[in-house]
mmCIF file of C-alpha atoms in Angstrom:
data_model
loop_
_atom_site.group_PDB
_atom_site.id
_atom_site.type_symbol
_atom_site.label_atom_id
_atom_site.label_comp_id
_atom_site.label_asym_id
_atom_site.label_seq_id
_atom_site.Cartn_x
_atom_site.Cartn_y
_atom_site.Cartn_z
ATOM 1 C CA UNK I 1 -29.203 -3.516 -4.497
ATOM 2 C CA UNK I 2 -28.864 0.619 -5.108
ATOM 3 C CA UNK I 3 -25.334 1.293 -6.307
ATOM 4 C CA UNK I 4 -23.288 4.256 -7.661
ATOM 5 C CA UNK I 5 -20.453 3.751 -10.305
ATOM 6 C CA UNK I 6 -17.297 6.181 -9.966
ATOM 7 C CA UNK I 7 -15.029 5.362 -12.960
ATOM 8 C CA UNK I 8 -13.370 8.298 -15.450
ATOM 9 C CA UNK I 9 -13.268 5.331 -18.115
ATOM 10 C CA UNK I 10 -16.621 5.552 -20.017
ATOM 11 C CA UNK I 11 -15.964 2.280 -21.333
ATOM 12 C CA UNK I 12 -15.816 0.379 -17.920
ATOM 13 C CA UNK I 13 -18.417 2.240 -16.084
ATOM 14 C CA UNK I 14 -20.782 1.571 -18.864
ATOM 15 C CA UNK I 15 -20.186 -2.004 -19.178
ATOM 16 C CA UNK I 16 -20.327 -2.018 -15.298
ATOM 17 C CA UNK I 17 -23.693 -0.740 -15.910
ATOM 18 C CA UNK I 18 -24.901 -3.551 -17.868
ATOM 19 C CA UNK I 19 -23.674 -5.937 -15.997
ATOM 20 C CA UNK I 20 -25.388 -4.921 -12.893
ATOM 21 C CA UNK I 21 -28.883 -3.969 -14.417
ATOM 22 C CA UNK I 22 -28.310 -7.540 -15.874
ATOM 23 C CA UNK I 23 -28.230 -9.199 -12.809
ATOM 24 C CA UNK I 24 -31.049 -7.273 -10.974
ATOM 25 C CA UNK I 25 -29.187 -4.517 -9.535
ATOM 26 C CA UNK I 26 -30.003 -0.556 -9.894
ATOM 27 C CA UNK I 27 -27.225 1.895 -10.965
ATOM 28 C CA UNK I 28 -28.977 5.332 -9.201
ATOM 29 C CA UNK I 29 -25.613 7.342 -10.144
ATOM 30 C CA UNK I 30 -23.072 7.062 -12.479
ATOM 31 C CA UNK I 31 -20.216 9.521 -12.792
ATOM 32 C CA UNK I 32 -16.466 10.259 -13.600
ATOM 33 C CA UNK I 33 -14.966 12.631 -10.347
ATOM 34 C CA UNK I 34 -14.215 12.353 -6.818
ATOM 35 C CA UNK I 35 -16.214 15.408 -6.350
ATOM 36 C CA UNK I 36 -19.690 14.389 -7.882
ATOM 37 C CA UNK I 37 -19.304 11.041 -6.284
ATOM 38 C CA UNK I 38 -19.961 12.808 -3.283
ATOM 39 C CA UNK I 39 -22.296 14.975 -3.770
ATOM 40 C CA UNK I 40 -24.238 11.718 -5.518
ATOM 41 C CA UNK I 41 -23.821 9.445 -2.390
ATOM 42 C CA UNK I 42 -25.453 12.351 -0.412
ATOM 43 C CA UNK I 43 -28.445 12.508 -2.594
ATOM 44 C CA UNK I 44 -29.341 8.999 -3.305
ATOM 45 C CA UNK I 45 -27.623 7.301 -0.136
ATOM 46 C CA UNK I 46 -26.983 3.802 -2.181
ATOM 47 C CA UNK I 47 -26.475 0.323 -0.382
ATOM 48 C CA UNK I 48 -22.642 0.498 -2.040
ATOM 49 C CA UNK I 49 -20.645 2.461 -4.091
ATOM 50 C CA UNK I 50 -17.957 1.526 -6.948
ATOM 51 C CA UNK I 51 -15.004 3.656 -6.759
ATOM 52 C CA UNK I 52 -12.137 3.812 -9.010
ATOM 53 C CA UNK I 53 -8.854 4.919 -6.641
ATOM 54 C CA UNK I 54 -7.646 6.965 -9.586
ATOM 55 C CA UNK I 55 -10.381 10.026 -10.715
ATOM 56 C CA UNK I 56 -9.864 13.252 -12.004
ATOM 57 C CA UNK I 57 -8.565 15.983 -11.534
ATOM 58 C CA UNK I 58 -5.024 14.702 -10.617
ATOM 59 C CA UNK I 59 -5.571 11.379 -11.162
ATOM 60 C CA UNK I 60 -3.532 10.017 -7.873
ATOM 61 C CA UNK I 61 -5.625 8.995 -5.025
ATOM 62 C CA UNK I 62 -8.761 11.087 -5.521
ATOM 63 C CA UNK I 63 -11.036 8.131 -6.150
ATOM 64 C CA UNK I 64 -9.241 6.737 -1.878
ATOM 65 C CA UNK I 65 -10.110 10.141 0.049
ATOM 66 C CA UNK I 66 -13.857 9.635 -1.619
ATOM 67 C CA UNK I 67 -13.871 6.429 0.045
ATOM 68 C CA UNK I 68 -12.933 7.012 3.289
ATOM 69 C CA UNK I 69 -15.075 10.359 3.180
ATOM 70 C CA UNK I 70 -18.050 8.113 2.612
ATOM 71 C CA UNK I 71 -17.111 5.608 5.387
ATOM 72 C CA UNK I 72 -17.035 8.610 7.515
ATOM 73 C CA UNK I 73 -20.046 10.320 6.823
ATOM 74 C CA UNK I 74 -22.203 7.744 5.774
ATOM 75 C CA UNK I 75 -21.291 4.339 7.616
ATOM 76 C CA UNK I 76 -24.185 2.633 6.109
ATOM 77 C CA UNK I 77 -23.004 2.689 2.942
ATOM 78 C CA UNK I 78 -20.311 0.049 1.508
ATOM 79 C CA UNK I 79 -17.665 0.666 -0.657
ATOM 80 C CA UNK I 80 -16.040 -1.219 -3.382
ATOM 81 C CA UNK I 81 -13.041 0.561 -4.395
ATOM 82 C CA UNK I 82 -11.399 -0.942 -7.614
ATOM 83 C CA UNK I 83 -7.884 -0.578 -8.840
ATOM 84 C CA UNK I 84 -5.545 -1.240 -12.047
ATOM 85 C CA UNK I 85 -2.874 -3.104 -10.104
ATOM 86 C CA UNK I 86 -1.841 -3.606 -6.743
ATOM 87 C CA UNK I 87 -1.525 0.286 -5.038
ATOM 88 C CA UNK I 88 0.098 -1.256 -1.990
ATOM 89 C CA UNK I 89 0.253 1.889 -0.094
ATOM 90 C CA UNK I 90 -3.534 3.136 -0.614
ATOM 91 C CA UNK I 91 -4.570 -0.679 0.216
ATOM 92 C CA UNK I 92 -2.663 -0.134 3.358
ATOM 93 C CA UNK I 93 -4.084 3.502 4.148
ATOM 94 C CA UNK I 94 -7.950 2.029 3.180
ATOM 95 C CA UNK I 95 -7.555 -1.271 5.679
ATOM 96 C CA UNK I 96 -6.226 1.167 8.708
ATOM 97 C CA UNK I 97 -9.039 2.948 8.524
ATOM 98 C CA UNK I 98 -11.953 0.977 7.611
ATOM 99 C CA UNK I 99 -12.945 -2.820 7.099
ATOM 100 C CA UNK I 100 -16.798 -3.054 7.923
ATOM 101 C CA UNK I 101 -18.534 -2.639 4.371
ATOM 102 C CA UNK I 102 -15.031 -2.475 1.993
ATOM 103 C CA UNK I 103 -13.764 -3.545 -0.272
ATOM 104 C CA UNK I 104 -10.522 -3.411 -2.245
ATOM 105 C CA UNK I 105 -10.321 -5.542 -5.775
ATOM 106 C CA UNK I 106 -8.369 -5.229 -8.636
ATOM 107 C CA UNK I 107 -10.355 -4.641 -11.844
ATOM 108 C CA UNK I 108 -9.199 -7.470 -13.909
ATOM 109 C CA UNK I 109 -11.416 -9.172 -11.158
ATOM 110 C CA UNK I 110 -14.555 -7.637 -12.461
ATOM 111 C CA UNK I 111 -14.228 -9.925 -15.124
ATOM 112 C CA UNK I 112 -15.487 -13.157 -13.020
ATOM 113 C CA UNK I 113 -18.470 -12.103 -13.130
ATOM 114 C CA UNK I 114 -19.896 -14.155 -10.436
ATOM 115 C CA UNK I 115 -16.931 -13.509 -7.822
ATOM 116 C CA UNK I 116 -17.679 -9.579 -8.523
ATOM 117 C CA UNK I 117 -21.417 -9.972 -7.420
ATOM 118 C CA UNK I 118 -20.346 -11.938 -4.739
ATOM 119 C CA UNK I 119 -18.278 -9.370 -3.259
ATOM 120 C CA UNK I 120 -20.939 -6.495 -3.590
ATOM 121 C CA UNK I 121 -23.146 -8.840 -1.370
ATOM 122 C CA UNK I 122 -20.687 -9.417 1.083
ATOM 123 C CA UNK I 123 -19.660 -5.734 1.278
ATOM 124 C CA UNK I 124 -23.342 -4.697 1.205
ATOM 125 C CA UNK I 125 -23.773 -7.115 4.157
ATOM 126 C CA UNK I 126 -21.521 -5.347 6.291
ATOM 127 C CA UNK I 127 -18.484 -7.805 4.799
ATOM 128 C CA UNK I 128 -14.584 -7.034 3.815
ATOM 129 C CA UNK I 129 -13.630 -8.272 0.883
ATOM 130 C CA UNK I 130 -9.709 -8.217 -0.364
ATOM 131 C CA UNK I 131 -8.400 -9.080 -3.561
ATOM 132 C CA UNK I 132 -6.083 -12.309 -3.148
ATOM 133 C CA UNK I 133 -3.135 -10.268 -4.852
ATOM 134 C CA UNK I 134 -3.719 -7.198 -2.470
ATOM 135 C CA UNK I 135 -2.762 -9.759 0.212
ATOM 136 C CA UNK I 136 0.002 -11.056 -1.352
ATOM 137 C CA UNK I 137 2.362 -8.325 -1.895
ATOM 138 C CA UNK I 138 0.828 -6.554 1.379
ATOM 139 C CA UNK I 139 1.808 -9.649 3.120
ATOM 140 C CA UNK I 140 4.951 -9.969 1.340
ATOM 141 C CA UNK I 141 5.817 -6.222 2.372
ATOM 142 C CA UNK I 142 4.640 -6.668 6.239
ATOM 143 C CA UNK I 143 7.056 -9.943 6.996
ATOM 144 C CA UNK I 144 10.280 -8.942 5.150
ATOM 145 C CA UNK I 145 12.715 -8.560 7.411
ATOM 146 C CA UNK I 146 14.703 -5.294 7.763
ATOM 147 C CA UNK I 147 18.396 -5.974 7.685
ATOM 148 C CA UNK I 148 19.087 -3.037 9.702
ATOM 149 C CA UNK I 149 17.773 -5.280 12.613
ATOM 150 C CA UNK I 150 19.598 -8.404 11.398
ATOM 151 C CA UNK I 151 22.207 -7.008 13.219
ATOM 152 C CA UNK I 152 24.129 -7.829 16.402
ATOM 153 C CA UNK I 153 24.329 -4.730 19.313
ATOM 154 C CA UNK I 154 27.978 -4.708 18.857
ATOM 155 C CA UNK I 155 27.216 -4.482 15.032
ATOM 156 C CA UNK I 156 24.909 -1.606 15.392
ATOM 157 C CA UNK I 157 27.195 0.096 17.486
ATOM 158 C CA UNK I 158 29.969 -0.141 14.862
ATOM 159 C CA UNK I 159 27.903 0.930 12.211
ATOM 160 C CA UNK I 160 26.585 3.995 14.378
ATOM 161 C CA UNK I 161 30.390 4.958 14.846
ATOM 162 C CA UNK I 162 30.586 4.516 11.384
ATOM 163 C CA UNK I 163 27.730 7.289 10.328
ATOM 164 C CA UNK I 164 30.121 9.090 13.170
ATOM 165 C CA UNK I 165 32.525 9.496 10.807
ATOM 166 C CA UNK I 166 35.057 7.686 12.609
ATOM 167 C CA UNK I 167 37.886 5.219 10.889
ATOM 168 C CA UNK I 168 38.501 1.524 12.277
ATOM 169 C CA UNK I 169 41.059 2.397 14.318
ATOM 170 C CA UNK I 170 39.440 5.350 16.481
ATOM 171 C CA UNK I 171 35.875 2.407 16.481
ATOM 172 C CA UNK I 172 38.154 0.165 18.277
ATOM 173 C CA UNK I 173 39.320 2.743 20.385
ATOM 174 C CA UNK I 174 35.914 4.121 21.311
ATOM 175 C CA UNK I 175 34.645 0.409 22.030
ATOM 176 C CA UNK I 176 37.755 -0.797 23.354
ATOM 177 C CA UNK I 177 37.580 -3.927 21.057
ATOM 178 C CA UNK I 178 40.718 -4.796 18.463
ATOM 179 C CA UNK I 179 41.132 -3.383 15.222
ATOM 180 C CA UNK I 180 40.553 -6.791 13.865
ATOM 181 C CA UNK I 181 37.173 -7.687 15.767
ATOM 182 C CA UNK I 182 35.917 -3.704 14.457
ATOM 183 C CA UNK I 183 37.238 -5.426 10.779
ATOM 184 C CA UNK I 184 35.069 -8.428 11.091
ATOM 185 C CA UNK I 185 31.985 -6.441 12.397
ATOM 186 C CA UNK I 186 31.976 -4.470 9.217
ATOM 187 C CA UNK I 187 32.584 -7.043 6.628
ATOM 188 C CA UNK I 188 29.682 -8.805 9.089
ATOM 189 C CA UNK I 189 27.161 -5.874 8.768
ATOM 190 C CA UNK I 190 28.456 -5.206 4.956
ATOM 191 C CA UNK I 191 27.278 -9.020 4.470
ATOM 192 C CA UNK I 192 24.070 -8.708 6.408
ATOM 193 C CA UNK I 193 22.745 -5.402 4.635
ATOM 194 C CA UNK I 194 23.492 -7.325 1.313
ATOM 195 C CA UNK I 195 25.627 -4.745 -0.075
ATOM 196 C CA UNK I 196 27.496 -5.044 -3.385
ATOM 197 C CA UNK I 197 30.960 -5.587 -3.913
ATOM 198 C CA UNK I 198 32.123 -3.766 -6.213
ATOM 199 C CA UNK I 199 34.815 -0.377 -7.606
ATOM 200 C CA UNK I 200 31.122 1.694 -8.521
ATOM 201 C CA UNK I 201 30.648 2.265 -4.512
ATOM 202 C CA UNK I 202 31.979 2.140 -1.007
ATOM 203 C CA UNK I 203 30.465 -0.172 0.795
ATOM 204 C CA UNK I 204 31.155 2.134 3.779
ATOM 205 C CA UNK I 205 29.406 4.535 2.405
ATOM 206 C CA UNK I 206 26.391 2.689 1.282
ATOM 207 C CA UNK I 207 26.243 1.037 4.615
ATOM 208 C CA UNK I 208 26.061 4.696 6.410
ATOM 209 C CA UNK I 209 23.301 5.757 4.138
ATOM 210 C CA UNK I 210 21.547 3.003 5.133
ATOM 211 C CA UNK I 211 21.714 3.707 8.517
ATOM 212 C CA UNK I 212 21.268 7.470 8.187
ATOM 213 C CA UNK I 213 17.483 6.612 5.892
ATOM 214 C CA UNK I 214 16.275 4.434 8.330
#
């Protein structure tokens, strides 16, 4: 297949190189920037291209908006983008927009040499292809539970009075519950955000901050 390389580190996109022209492929572009990665897909239209997330100048998520730019414009061609470790919000951002023809793999992963090809075929084929670890901790992120909704409605509404600025007292006023049933709703939502015991912090504090961040 036609490829381009997109990798900053001379080392890696040159061994990349070999590895492909070893095993029948043709490298038509090889470069080190977001911006000539473009231009190069443009000019040569390749059946994939192999994109590092992180490129100059910045060195933050250059290498992603490249990727989706080339999804967008050219639909044709697939993209492989390849990553140091686990960049579990740019996984997320690349999967909501594209799947048809992507790729996302860590780079340690170009080291199975077999499983690499693989992948470009699959991804030239019109494939998705998602590194096992990618899954992982985007699965592990997706089914935690937040223990803001662990909570009971009474419990919420305690811990809204709470951010209020009201005291235990006035809370069982304003609900018309007892001052002891408000006590046991906030050592229940004190146990149920998993906050710490302990003379550093209020608990009543921490438990109003996270209500007021979420």
């Amino acid at each position: 297949m036609r490829l381009i390389l997109a990798d900053d580190a001379v080392l890696l996109r040159e061994g990349l190189i070999r590895l492909l022209e070893e095993a029948g492929h043709e490298v038509v572009a090889a470069i080190g920037d977001a911006g000539s990665l473009i231009e190069a897909v443009a000019e040569h239209r390749p059946e994939v291209a192999v994109v590092d997330v992180r490129m100059p100048p910045t060195h933050s998520d250059e290498g992603l908006r490249a990727a989706l730019e080339i999804r967008a414009r050219w639909p044709s061609v697939g993209v492989l983008v390849l990553s140091q470790y686990v960049e579990k919000t740019y996984a997320a951002k690349l999967l909501s927009e594209a799947t048809e023809g992507m790729g996302y793999l860590l780079k340690d992963r170009v080291s199975e040499v077999a499983d690499f090809l693989g992948s470009l075929e699959r991804i030239r084929a019109g494939g998705t292809v998602i590194d096992p670890e990618v899954v992982r901790q985007l699965l592990a992120r997706t089914t935690r539970v937040d223990p803001l909704r662990t909570l009971s409605e009474r419990e919420s509404q305690v811990l809204r009075q709470l951010a209020e600025g009201f005291t235990n007292a006035a809370i069982a006023t304003n609900l018309h519950i007892s001052l002891s049933t408000v006590e046991k709703h906030v050592n229940a939502i004190f146990d149920k955000l998993d906050l710490p015991v302990t003379p550093a912090y209020s608990r009543r504090v921490l438990a109003i901050l996270r209500h007021l961040d979420n």
